[in-house]
Coordinates of C-alpha atoms and ligand atoms in Angstrom, one line a residue:
Chain A
M264 CA 14.8 -1.0 -54.3
S265 CA 18.1 0.8 -54.2
T266 CA 19.1 -1.0 -57.5
A267 CA 16.0 0.4 -59.2
T268 CA 16.7 4.0 -58.3
G269 CA 20.4 3.5 -59.0
L270 CA 19.6 2.4 -62.5
S271 CA 17.0 4.9 -63.4
S272 CA 18.1 8.1 -61.8
P273 CA 21.2 8.9 -63.9
E274 CA 19.0 8.9 -67.0
R275 CA 16.3 11.0 -65.5
P276 CA 16.7 14.8 -66.1
A277 CA 17.3 16.6 -62.9
T278 CA 14.1 18.6 -62.9
T279 CA 13.7 18.6 -59.1
P280 CA 16.6 18.7 -56.7
T281 CA 16.9 15.6 -54.4
F282 CA 17.2 17.6 -51.2
Q283 CA 14.5 20.1 -50.4
A284 CA 14.0 22.4 -47.5
P285 CA 11.9 20.8 -44.7
S286 CA 8.2 21.2 -45.1
T287 CA 6.4 23.9 -43.2
G288 CA 4.4 21.3 -41.2
R289 CA 7.6 19.6 -40.1
K290 CA 9.1 23.0 -39.1
I291 CA 6.1 23.8 -37.0
K292 CA 6.2 20.4 -35.3
N293 CA 9.9 20.8 -34.7
N294 CA 9.5 24.2 -33.1
L295 CA 6.5 23.1 -31.0
A296 CA 8.4 20.1 -29.7
T297 CA 11.5 22.2 -28.9
F298 CA 9.2 24.7 -27.1
L299 CA 7.5 22.0 -25.1
V300 CA 10.7 20.3 -24.0
G301 CA 12.1 23.7 -23.0
L302 CA 8.9 24.5 -21.1
A303 CA 9.0 21.2 -19.2
F304 CA 12.6 22.0 -18.2
V305 CA 11.7 25.4 -16.9
I306 CA 8.7 24.0 -15.0
A307 CA 10.9 21.4 -13.4
L308 CA 13.5 24.0 -12.5
V309 CA 11.1 26.5 -11.0
P310 CA 10.3 24.8 -7.7
L311 CA 13.9 23.8 -7.2
V312 CA 15.2 27.3 -7.6
W313 CA 12.4 28.7 -5.6
V314 CA 13.0 26.4 -2.7
L315 CA 16.7 27.0 -2.7
A316 CA 16.3 30.8 -3.1
T317 CA 13.8 30.9 -0.2
V318 CA 16.0 28.9 2.1
V319 CA 19.1 30.9 1.3
V320 CA 17.3 34.3 1.6
R321 CA 15.6 33.4 4.9
G322 CA 18.4 31.4 6.4
I323 CA 21.5 33.4 5.5
G324 CA 21.0 35.8 8.4
A325 CA 20.9 33.0 10.9
I326 CA 24.0 31.1 9.7
L327 CA 26.0 34.3 9.5
S328 CA 25.1 35.3 13.1
S329 CA 28.1 35.0 15.4
D330 CA 26.9 32.2 17.7
W331 CA 25.4 30.0 15.0
W332 CA 28.2 27.5 14.5
G333 CA 29.7 27.5 18.0
R334 CA 26.9 27.6 20.5
S335 CA 23.9 25.6 21.5
L336 CA 20.5 26.9 22.5
S337 CA 21.1 26.0 26.1
G338 CA 19.5 28.7 28.3
V339 CA 18.3 30.7 25.3
L340 CA 14.8 32.1 25.7
P341 CA 12.4 31.3 22.8
E342 CA 12.0 34.9 21.8
S343 CA 15.8 35.6 21.8
Y344 CA 17.8 35.5 18.6
A345 CA 20.9 34.4 20.6
G346 CA 22.5 30.9 20.6
G347 CA 23.4 28.5 17.8
V348 CA 22.8 25.0 16.6
Y349 CA 26.1 23.3 17.0
H350 CA 24.4 20.8 19.3
A351 CA 22.0 19.9 16.4
I352 CA 24.8 19.8 13.9
Y353 CA 26.7 17.4 16.2
G354 CA 23.6 15.3 16.6
T355 CA 23.0 15.0 12.8
L356 CA 26.6 14.2 12.1
I357 CA 27.1 11.6 14.9
Q358 CA 23.8 9.9 14.2
A359 CA 24.6 9.6 10.5
A360 CA 28.2 8.6 11.2
L361 CA 27.1 5.8 13.6
A362 CA 24.6 4.6 11.0
A363 CA 27.4 4.6 8.4
V364 CA 29.8 2.7 10.7
I365 CA 27.2 -0.1 10.9
A366 CA 25.6 0.0 7.4
V367 CA 28.7 0.5 5.2
P368 CA 30.6 -2.7 6.2
I369 CA 27.4 -4.8 6.2
G370 CA 26.2 -3.4 3.0
I371 CA 29.6 -3.8 1.2
L372 CA 29.9 -7.4 2.5
A373 CA 26.4 -8.2 1.4
A374 CA 27.0 -6.8 -2.0
I375 CA 30.3 -8.8 -2.3
Y376 CA 28.3 -11.9 -1.4
L377 CA 25.6 -11.2 -4.0
V378 CA 28.0 -10.4 -6.8
E379 CA 31.0 -12.8 -6.1
Y380 CA 29.5 -15.7 -4.2
G381 CA 25.8 -15.6 -4.4
R382 CA 24.1 -18.3 -6.4
G383 CA 20.8 -20.0 -5.9
R384 CA 18.2 -19.4 -3.3
L385 CA 20.0 -17.5 -0.6
A386 CA 21.2 -14.9 -3.0
K387 CA 17.8 -14.5 -4.6
T388 CA 16.1 -14.2 -1.2
T389 CA 18.7 -11.6 -0.1
S390 CA 18.2 -9.6 -3.2
F391 CA 14.5 -9.7 -2.8
M392 CA 14.7 -8.5 0.8
V393 CA 17.0 -5.7 -0.3
D394 CA 14.3 -4.6 -2.7
I395 CA 11.7 -4.6 0.0
L396 CA 13.9 -2.8 2.4
A397 CA 14.5 -0.1 -0.2
G398 CA 10.8 0.6 -0.3
V399 CA 10.3 0.9 3.4
P400 CA 9.2 4.4 4.4
S401 CA 11.4 6.0 7.1
I402 CA 8.5 6.2 9.6
V403 CA 8.1 2.4 9.3
A404 CA 11.8 1.9 9.9
A405 CA 11.6 4.1 12.9
L406 CA 8.5 2.4 14.3
F407 CA 10.2 -1.0 13.8
I408 CA 13.2 0.1 15.8
F409 CA 10.9 1.5 18.5
A410 CA 9.0 -1.8 18.7
A411 CA 12.0 -4.1 18.5
F412 CA 14.5 -2.3 20.7
I413 CA 12.6 0.0 22.9
S414 CA 9.3 -1.8 23.6
I415 CA 10.6 -5.4 23.5
L416 CA 14.2 -5.2 24.5
G417 CA 13.7 -2.3 26.9
A418 CA 16.4 0.1 25.5
E419 CA 15.9 3.7 26.3
Q420 CA 15.3 6.4 23.6
S421 CA 18.6 7.7 22.4
A422 CA 20.5 8.9 19.4
F423 CA 21.8 5.4 18.8
M424 CA 18.2 4.2 18.2
V425 CA 18.0 6.8 15.5
S426 CA 21.2 5.5 14.0
L427 CA 19.7 2.0 13.9
A428 CA 16.7 3.2 12.0
L429 CA 19.0 5.1 9.6
V430 CA 21.0 1.8 9.1
L431 CA 17.8 0.3 7.8
L432 CA 17.4 3.2 5.4
M433 CA 21.0 3.2 4.3
L434 CA 21.6 -0.5 3.8
P435 CA 19.6 -1.1 0.6
V436 CA 21.1 2.0 -1.0
V437 CA 24.7 0.9 -0.1
I438 CA 24.0 -2.7 -1.2
R439 CA 22.5 -1.8 -4.5
N440 CA 25.1 0.8 -5.3
T441 CA 28.1 -1.4 -4.4
E442 CA 26.5 -4.3 -6.2
E443 CA 26.3 -2.2 -9.4
M444 CA 29.9 -1.0 -9.0
L445 CA 31.2 -4.6 -8.5
R446 CA 29.3 -5.8 -11.5
L447 CA 31.0 -3.1 -13.6
V448 CA 34.4 -4.7 -12.8
P449 CA 35.1 -6.9 -15.9
D450 CA 35.4 -10.6 -15.2
E451 CA 38.6 -10.6 -17.2
L452 CA 40.3 -8.9 -14.3
R453 CA 39.2 -11.6 -11.9
E454 CA 40.4 -14.2 -14.3
A455 CA 43.7 -12.5 -14.7
A456 CA 44.2 -12.6 -11.0
Y457 CA 43.1 -16.2 -10.6
A458 CA 45.5 -17.2 -13.4
L459 CA 48.4 -15.7 -11.3
G460 CA 47.5 -18.1 -8.5
I461 CA 45.8 -15.4 -6.4
P462 CA 43.0 -16.9 -4.2
K463 CA 39.5 -15.6 -4.7
W464 CA 39.2 -13.6 -1.4
K465 CA 42.5 -11.8 -2.2
T466 CA 41.3 -11.1 -5.7
I467 CA 38.2 -9.5 -4.4
L468 CA 40.0 -7.6 -1.7
R469 CA 43.0 -6.4 -3.7
I470 CA 41.8 -6.3 -7.3
V471 CA 38.0 -6.0 -7.5
L472 CA 37.3 -3.7 -4.6
P473 CA 40.0 -1.1 -5.5
T474 CA 38.7 -1.1 -9.0
A475 CA 35.1 -0.4 -7.8
L476 CA 36.2 1.9 -4.9
S477 CA 35.4 5.4 -6.2
G478 CA 31.9 4.4 -7.3
T479 CA 31.4 2.7 -3.9
V480 CA 32.6 5.7 -1.9
T481 CA 30.4 8.0 -4.0
G482 CA 27.4 5.8 -3.3
V483 CA 28.1 5.8 0.4
M484 CA 28.3 9.5 0.6
L485 CA 25.1 10.0 -1.3
A486 CA 23.3 7.5 1.0
L487 CA 24.6 9.5 4.0
A488 CA 23.4 12.7 2.5
R489 CA 20.0 11.1 2.1
V490 CA 19.6 9.9 5.6
M491 CA 20.8 13.1 7.3
G492 CA 17.5 14.9 6.5
E493 CA 15.3 12.0 7.7
T494 CA 12.9 13.3 10.2
A495 CA 10.6 10.4 11.2
P496 CA 13.4 8.5 13.1
V497 CA 14.4 11.5 15.2
L498 CA 10.7 12.3 16.0
V499 CA 10.0 8.7 17.2
L500 CA 13.3 7.6 18.7
V501 CA 14.9 10.4 20.6
G502 CA 13.9 13.4 22.6
Y503 CA 14.9 17.0 21.8
S504 CA 17.5 18.8 23.8
Q505 CA 18.4 22.5 23.7
S506 CA 21.9 21.8 24.9
I507 CA 24.7 19.7 23.7
N508 CA 24.8 15.9 24.5
F509 CA 27.9 14.2 23.3
D510 CA 26.7 10.7 24.4
P511 CA 24.7 9.0 21.6
F512 CA 23.8 6.1 23.8
S513 CA 21.8 7.9 26.3
G514 CA 19.7 11.0 26.9
N515 CA 18.1 13.5 24.5
M516 CA 19.9 14.8 21.6
A517 CA 19.1 17.5 19.1
S518 CA 19.6 17.1 15.3
L519 CA 18.9 19.6 12.6
P520 CA 15.5 18.2 11.5
L521 CA 14.4 17.7 15.1
L522 CA 15.5 21.3 16.0
M523 CA 13.4 22.6 13.1
F524 CA 10.4 20.5 14.2
S525 CA 10.6 21.7 17.8
E526 CA 11.0 25.4 16.7
L527 CA 7.8 25.1 14.7
S528 CA 5.9 25.3 18.0
N529 CA 7.8 28.5 18.9
P530 CA 5.4 31.4 18.0
E531 CA 8.1 34.1 18.2
P532 CA 9.8 35.3 15.0
S533 CA 13.1 34.0 16.3
G534 CA 11.6 30.5 15.8
Q535 CA 11.2 31.1 12.1
F536 CA 14.7 32.6 12.1
R537 CA 16.2 29.4 13.5
I538 CA 14.1 27.0 11.3
W539 CA 15.4 28.6 8.1
G540 CA 18.9 28.8 9.5
A541 CA 18.8 25.1 10.3
A542 CA 17.4 24.3 6.9
L543 CA 20.2 26.1 5.2
T544 CA 22.7 24.5 7.4
L545 CA 21.4 21.0 6.5
I546 CA 21.5 21.8 2.8
L547 CA 25.0 23.1 3.2
I548 CA 26.2 19.9 5.0
I549 CA 24.6 17.7 2.3
M550 CA 26.1 19.8 -0.4
I551 CA 29.5 19.4 1.1
L552 CA 29.0 15.7 1.2
Q553 CA 27.9 15.5 -2.4
L554 CA 30.8 17.7 -3.5
G555 CA 33.1 15.4 -1.6
A556 CA 31.6 12.5 -3.4
S557 CA 32.2 14.0 -6.8
V558 CA 35.8 14.9 -5.8
V559 CA 36.5 11.4 -4.7
S560 CA 35.1 9.9 -7.9
R561 CA 37.1 12.4 -10.0
F562 CA 40.4 11.7 -8.3
S563 CA 40.3 8.0 -7.9
A564 CA 38.7 7.3 -11.3
I565 CA 40.3 4.4 -13.1
S566 CA 43.1 5.8 -15.2
K567 CA 42.6 5.0 -18.8
Chain B
M169 CA 61.3 -25.2 -14.5
A170 CA 59.5 -26.2 -17.7
K171 CA 57.4 -29.2 -17.2
R172 CA 55.6 -31.8 -19.3
L173 CA 51.9 -32.0 -19.7
D174 CA 49.8 -35.1 -20.4
L175 CA 46.1 -35.2 -21.0
K176 CA 44.5 -38.6 -20.6
A177 CA 40.9 -39.3 -21.8
V178 CA 39.8 -35.8 -20.9
D179 CA 36.1 -35.1 -21.3
I180 CA 34.7 -31.6 -20.5
F181 CA 31.1 -30.6 -19.7
Y182 CA 29.3 -27.4 -19.2
G183 CA 26.3 -28.6 -17.1
D184 CA 24.6 -31.2 -19.4
F185 CA 26.4 -30.0 -22.5
H186 CA 29.3 -32.3 -23.5
A187 CA 31.7 -29.7 -24.9
V188 CA 34.8 -31.8 -25.6
S189 CA 35.3 -35.5 -25.7
D190 CA 38.2 -37.9 -25.1
V191 CA 41.3 -35.7 -25.6
N192 CA 44.6 -37.4 -25.3
L193 CA 47.8 -35.5 -25.9
S194 CA 51.2 -34.8 -24.6
V195 CA 53.2 -31.6 -24.5
S196 CA 57.0 -31.8 -23.9
P197 CA 58.9 -29.2 -21.8
R198 CA 60.4 -26.2 -23.6
S199 CA 58.2 -26.6 -26.7
V200 CA 55.3 -24.7 -28.2
T201 CA 52.1 -26.5 -29.0
S202 CA 49.4 -24.8 -30.9
F203 CA 45.7 -25.6 -30.9
I204 CA 43.9 -24.9 -34.1
G205 CA 40.4 -25.6 -35.4
P206 CA 37.1 -23.9 -36.2
S207 CA 35.3 -21.7 -33.7
G208 CA 33.4 -23.5 -31.0
C209 CA 35.3 -26.8 -31.3
G210 CA 36.5 -26.4 -27.7
K211 CA 40.1 -25.1 -28.0
S212 CA 39.6 -22.5 -25.2
T213 CA 37.7 -25.1 -23.2
V214 CA 40.6 -27.5 -23.3
L215 CA 43.1 -24.8 -22.6
R216 CA 41.2 -23.6 -19.5
T217 CA 41.1 -27.1 -18.1
L218 CA 44.9 -27.1 -18.2
N219 CA 45.1 -24.7 -15.2
R220 CA 41.6 -25.3 -13.8
M221 CA 40.3 -21.9 -14.9
H222 CA 37.1 -23.5 -16.0
E223 CA 36.2 -24.1 -12.3
E224 CA 35.2 -20.4 -12.2
I225 CA 32.3 -21.2 -14.6
P226 CA 29.3 -22.7 -12.7
G227 CA 28.5 -26.2 -13.9
A228 CA 31.8 -26.8 -15.7
R229 CA 33.3 -30.2 -15.0
V230 CA 36.2 -32.4 -16.2
D231 CA 36.6 -36.1 -16.4
G232 CA 39.9 -37.8 -17.1
E233 CA 43.5 -36.9 -16.0
V234 CA 45.7 -33.8 -16.6
L235 CA 49.2 -34.7 -15.5
L236 CA 51.9 -32.1 -14.9
D237 CA 55.2 -34.1 -14.9
G238 CA 53.1 -37.1 -13.9
E239 CA 51.2 -35.3 -11.1
D240 CA 47.4 -35.1 -11.5
I241 CA 46.4 -31.5 -11.2
Y242 CA 42.9 -32.7 -10.5
A243 CA 43.9 -34.9 -7.6
R244 CA 41.9 -34.4 -4.4
S245 CA 44.9 -33.0 -2.7
A246 CA 45.8 -30.5 -5.4
D247 CA 44.8 -26.9 -4.7
A248 CA 43.5 -25.0 -7.7
V249 CA 45.3 -21.9 -6.6
A250 CA 48.6 -23.7 -6.4
V251 CA 47.9 -25.2 -9.9
R252 CA 47.4 -21.8 -11.4
R253 CA 50.6 -20.5 -9.8
T254 CA 52.4 -23.3 -11.7
I255 CA 50.5 -23.0 -14.9
G256 CA 50.0 -19.4 -16.0
M257 CA 47.6 -18.0 -18.6
V258 CA 47.5 -15.1 -21.0
F259 CA 44.1 -14.1 -22.4
Q260 CA 42.6 -13.0 -25.7
R261 CA 42.1 -9.4 -24.6
P262 CA 44.9 -7.7 -22.8
N263 CA 43.7 -7.3 -19.2
P264 CA 46.1 -5.2 -17.1
F265 CA 44.8 -4.3 -13.6
P266 CA 43.5 -0.7 -14.1
T267 CA 44.2 0.6 -10.6
M268 CA 47.9 -0.4 -10.8
S269 CA 51.0 1.1 -12.3
I270 CA 53.0 -0.8 -14.9
R271 CA 55.5 -2.0 -12.3
D272 CA 52.7 -3.1 -9.9
N273 CA 51.0 -4.9 -12.6
V274 CA 54.1 -7.0 -13.3
V275 CA 54.7 -7.9 -9.7
A276 CA 51.0 -8.2 -8.8
G277 CA 51.2 -12.0 -8.5
L278 CA 54.2 -11.9 -6.1
K279 CA 52.9 -8.9 -4.1
L280 CA 49.5 -10.6 -3.5
Q281 CA 51.4 -13.8 -2.6
G282 CA 52.9 -11.8 0.2
V283 CA 56.4 -10.8 -1.2
R284 CA 57.2 -7.4 0.4
D285 CA 60.9 -7.0 -0.3
K286 CA 61.0 -3.9 -2.6
K287 CA 64.4 -4.7 -4.0
K288 CA 63.4 -8.2 -5.0
L289 CA 60.1 -6.9 -6.5
D290 CA 62.0 -4.3 -8.6
E291 CA 64.4 -7.0 -9.8
V292 CA 61.6 -9.3 -10.8
A293 CA 59.7 -6.4 -12.5
E294 CA 62.8 -5.6 -14.6
A295 CA 63.6 -9.2 -15.4
S296 CA 60.0 -10.0 -16.4
L297 CA 59.6 -6.9 -18.5
R298 CA 62.9 -7.7 -20.2
G299 CA 61.7 -11.3 -20.7
A300 CA 58.5 -9.9 -22.4
N301 CA 60.6 -7.5 -24.6
L302 CA 58.9 -4.5 -23.0
W303 CA 61.6 -3.1 -20.8
K304 CA 63.0 -0.6 -23.2
E305 CA 59.6 0.8 -24.0
V306 CA 58.4 1.3 -20.4
K307 CA 61.5 1.7 -18.2
D308 CA 60.9 5.4 -18.0
R309 CA 57.3 5.2 -17.0
L310 CA 57.0 2.3 -14.6
D311 CA 54.8 4.3 -12.3
K312 CA 52.3 5.2 -15.0
P313 CA 49.1 3.1 -15.2
G314 CA 49.2 0.0 -17.3
G315 CA 46.1 1.0 -19.2
G316 CA 48.0 3.8 -20.9
L317 CA 50.0 1.4 -23.1
S318 CA 49.0 0.3 -26.6
G319 CA 47.2 -2.9 -27.1
G320 CA 50.3 -4.8 -28.1
Q321 CA 52.3 -3.4 -25.2
Q322 CA 49.4 -4.2 -22.8
Q323 CA 49.5 -7.8 -24.0
R324 CA 53.3 -8.0 -23.5
L325 CA 52.7 -6.5 -20.0
C326 CA 50.2 -9.3 -19.3
I327 CA 52.9 -11.8 -20.5
A328 CA 55.4 -10.2 -18.2
R329 CA 52.9 -10.4 -15.3
A330 CA 52.4 -14.1 -16.1
I331 CA 56.1 -15.0 -16.2
A332 CA 56.8 -12.9 -13.1
V333 CA 55.4 -15.7 -10.9
Q334 CA 57.7 -18.1 -12.7
P335 CA 55.2 -20.7 -13.8
D336 CA 56.3 -24.0 -15.4
V337 CA 53.8 -23.8 -18.2
L338 CA 52.3 -20.8 -20.0
L339 CA 48.9 -21.0 -21.7
M340 CA 47.8 -18.4 -24.2
D341 CA 44.3 -18.1 -25.6
E342 CA 44.5 -16.3 -29.0
P343 CA 46.9 -13.8 -27.5
C344 CA 47.3 -11.8 -30.8
S345 CA 43.7 -11.8 -32.0
A346 CA 43.1 -8.3 -30.7
L347 CA 46.4 -6.9 -32.0
D348 CA 47.8 -5.3 -35.1
P349 CA 50.3 -7.2 -37.3
I350 CA 53.4 -5.5 -35.9
S351 CA 52.4 -6.2 -32.3
T352 CA 51.6 -9.7 -33.4
L353 CA 55.1 -10.2 -34.7
A354 CA 56.5 -8.9 -31.5
I355 CA 54.5 -11.4 -29.5
E356 CA 55.5 -14.3 -31.9
D357 CA 59.2 -13.4 -31.4
L358 CA 58.6 -13.3 -27.7
I359 CA 57.0 -16.8 -27.8
G360 CA 60.1 -18.0 -29.6
D361 CA 62.3 -16.7 -26.8
L362 CA 60.0 -17.9 -24.0
K363 CA 60.1 -21.5 -25.1
K364 CA 63.7 -21.8 -24.0
E365 CA 62.4 -21.7 -20.4
Y366 CA 58.7 -22.5 -20.5
T367 CA 56.3 -25.1 -21.8
I368 CA 53.9 -23.1 -24.0
V369 CA 50.4 -24.0 -25.3
I370 CA 48.8 -21.4 -27.6
V371 CA 45.4 -21.3 -29.1
T372 CA 45.3 -19.5 -32.5
H373 CA 43.0 -18.8 -35.3
N374 CA 45.8 -17.9 -37.5
M375 CA 47.4 -20.9 -39.3
Q376 CA 50.4 -19.0 -40.4
Q377 CA 51.0 -18.2 -36.8
A378 CA 50.7 -21.8 -35.7
A379 CA 53.1 -22.7 -38.5
R380 CA 55.6 -20.0 -37.5
V381 CA 55.7 -20.4 -33.7
S382 CA 54.8 -24.0 -32.8
D383 CA 56.7 -27.2 -32.7
Q384 CA 53.6 -29.4 -32.7
T385 CA 50.1 -28.6 -33.7
A386 CA 46.8 -30.1 -32.5
F387 CA 43.8 -29.9 -34.8
F388 CA 40.4 -29.9 -33.1
N389 CA 37.1 -30.3 -34.9
L390 CA 33.4 -30.5 -34.4
E391 CA 31.5 -33.3 -36.2
A392 CA 28.3 -31.3 -36.0
T393 CA 26.8 -28.5 -33.9
G394 CA 25.6 -29.8 -30.6
K395 CA 28.2 -32.7 -30.7
P396 CA 31.3 -32.5 -28.5
G397 CA 34.5 -31.2 -30.0
K398 CA 37.3 -33.7 -30.6
L399 CA 41.0 -33.7 -31.1
V400 CA 41.4 -34.9 -34.7
E401 CA 45.2 -35.2 -34.6
I402 CA 48.3 -33.9 -33.1
D403 CA 51.7 -34.0 -34.7
D404 CA 54.8 -32.1 -35.6
T405 CA 53.8 -28.7 -37.0
E406 CA 55.7 -29.4 -40.2
K407 CA 53.9 -32.7 -40.7
I408 CA 50.4 -31.2 -40.0
F409 CA 51.0 -28.4 -42.5
S410 CA 52.6 -30.5 -45.2
N411 CA 51.2 -34.0 -45.0
P412 CA 48.6 -34.5 -42.3
H413 CA 47.3 -37.9 -41.4
E414 CA 43.6 -37.0 -41.5
Q415 CA 41.6 -35.7 -44.5
A416 CA 39.7 -33.3 -42.2
T417 CA 43.0 -31.7 -41.2
E418 CA 44.0 -31.3 -44.8
D419 CA 40.7 -29.7 -45.7
Y420 CA 40.9 -27.3 -42.8
I421 CA 44.5 -26.3 -43.5
S422 CA 43.9 -25.7 -47.1
G423 CA 40.9 -23.6 -46.3
R424 CA 38.3 -25.9 -47.6
F425 CA 36.1 -25.4 -44.5
G426 CA 36.1 -23.7 -41.1
Ligands
LIG698 N1 30.9 -20.7 -20.2 C1 30.3 -21.6 -21.0 N2 29.1 -22.2 -20.7 C2 28.5 -23.0 -21.6 N3 29.0 -23.4 -22.7 C3 30.2 -22.9 -23.1 C4 30.9 -22.0 -22.3 N4 32.1 -21.7 -22.9 C5 32.1 -22.3 -24.1 N5 31.0 -23.1 -24.2 C6 30.6 -24.0 -25.3 O1 31.7 -24.9 -25.5 C7 32.0 -25.1 -26.8 C8 33.4 -24.9 -27.1 O2 33.7 -23.5 -26.9 P1 35.2 -22.9 -26.9 O3 36.0 -23.7 -26.1 O4 35.0 -21.5 -26.5 O5 35.5 -23.0 -28.4 P2 36.8 -22.3 -29.2 O6 37.7 -21.7 -28.2 O7 37.4 -23.5 -29.9 O8 36.2 -21.4 -30.2 C9 31.1 -24.2 -27.6 O9 30.0 -25.0 -28.1 C10 30.6 -23.2 -26.6 O10 29.3 -22.8 -26.9
LIG699 MG1 38.2 -19.6 -28.0

C-alpha cells in the first residue's frame, strides 16, 4: 500500500493539503471525553476532601486543647471538656507495634521462602492461604482470635489479643508486598553473588534483602497504618478504659477507635468533641506513618 | 594459582531436554580459551557447568566429569560454594551490587566470606581495581555507588570483583556484548593481562575477538534444532581460523552460516 501512494502522489497535483484540521465531530467527542474524565476526577475527590475538611474543622479544637496529648480521661465527667486521649494513643501505638513485632519477621521470612526457596506444593499452598487471609474481614479475624485464644485457651481479654488479630490482618499485606519487592531484585545480582562463592543464605541476607529494603519498609509502614484504624478487633477483644493502662497483656485498654466508639454513647456535646478530636488524631498518626514511608523510600532508593 | 580444567564426556540436561552432549576438552593454566558457535548451541550452558552455576536452574543436571587440576568439582564431597570461590565468573550484562559503593563491590566476596580487616580490604580493593585497569578512573570516587559508572567501567568493576576473591579460573560469558568498541578493547587488553595469572574461558559471539584474545578456540554447533549441542572441534586459535579440521568450522568462520 505504501508503495502505491509513494509512486502516485508526487505526480498528483497538490489540490488538497495532506493534513487537515480535525473534523468537528472529533473535536466534540474529544471535548466531551475530556469533560467526563475531569468530572469523574472531581466526583472522586469530593467525598475525600469533604471527609478530611469535616474532620479537621470539627477536630481541630480538641487536638489543640491543652490536655489533649498529655492526659487521659481518668476521672473526667462525660459532660466535661477536660482530659485528653494519650491513653488511647498509647493503646493504638502499642497494639500496632506488638502486631508488627510478630507479623513483620514472619511475613518477611514467608516472603523469602516463597521467592527464594518455594517450589512445588508447599509454596503453592502457602501462596493460596495468603490470598485467602488477605480477604478475611477484620471482624472474622477478631472472632477467630476470640474463639481460639479466649474461649478455647482461656486467655483473658487484653490488648495483646487485639494485636494477635491485627497480626492476621497485617501478615498477608507484608508477605505480598515483600514478595513483590524481592521479585524485583534481578536474578543477575543473585548469580553475581553465587559466582563469588557466597552461600545462598548470605546472598539473600546481604545482597537481596538490602536491595529490596526500602520497598519492604514502605510496605510495612503502610500495613501498620492500615491496621491502626481497625475497629472490630478492639470491640471484640479488649474492654475500654478511661485511664492509662501500660500493660498490653492484661486489663482494659483504650485505643483511638475504641474511644470514639465509646464516646458515641455519650449524649453530651463533649462526646462529639472528643470523637472528632480522636478521628483527627488517628488521621494525623497515619499520615505521619505514610510520610515516614515515603521518606524512607526516597532516601534508601537504589542509587542509579 | 591458575589451574588446569578437563571436561570428560560431559552431557548437560535441562529437565528432559538434552542441551549439550559429550563434551571433551582441556584448558591449560594461564591460557585463554574461547567458545564460539551459533546461538543456542550450548556455549553458556557448558560454561555454567564449569563452576556449577547451572545448579541454580531447577531441573538442570550434568553427567560426566569436570576436573580442576584432576579434582572432580562434581564429587560428592565437593561443595558448590567452594567450587565457585575457586572458579569465578563474569556475566554478559554488568551486574554490580546496586546498594554498594565501588569499593564495597570489589571486596564484596571477601567481606561476605567474613574478612573484616579494613586495611586488608583496602589493599585488595586497590590491587583488584588495578588488575582490572580501573583504578585510575575510580580512585577518587571509591565511595560512590557502582551503578554510576559507564557500562564498560561497570564490566571492569565486575572483573575486579571476580578477581578480588583470587580464583584459579575465570569464566566470562560474552563479557563485551553489551559494550561499545572502546570498552570492548579495554576488556580485551585486560584479558591479555589476566591470563598471566589466571586460566580464562570466554564465550564470545565475535570471531575477531576470539582470534585476538584466545590461545585455543572451541567451536560448538547444533546439528538441528531440538538436538543437543556438540563440541565440533577445539584447537589452537590460529589453526581454527586458518585451517580448521572440520568443514562445519570452516563454514562458520567464513560466515557461510550461523
Ligand atoms: N534455563 C534454561 N532452561 C531450559 N533450557 C535452557 C535454559 N538455558 C538454556 N537452555 C537451552 O539450552 C540450549 C543452549 O543454550 P545456551 O547455552 O544459552 O546457548 P548459547 O549460549 O550457545 O547461545 C538452548 O536450546 C536453550 O534453549
Ligand atoms: Mg549464551
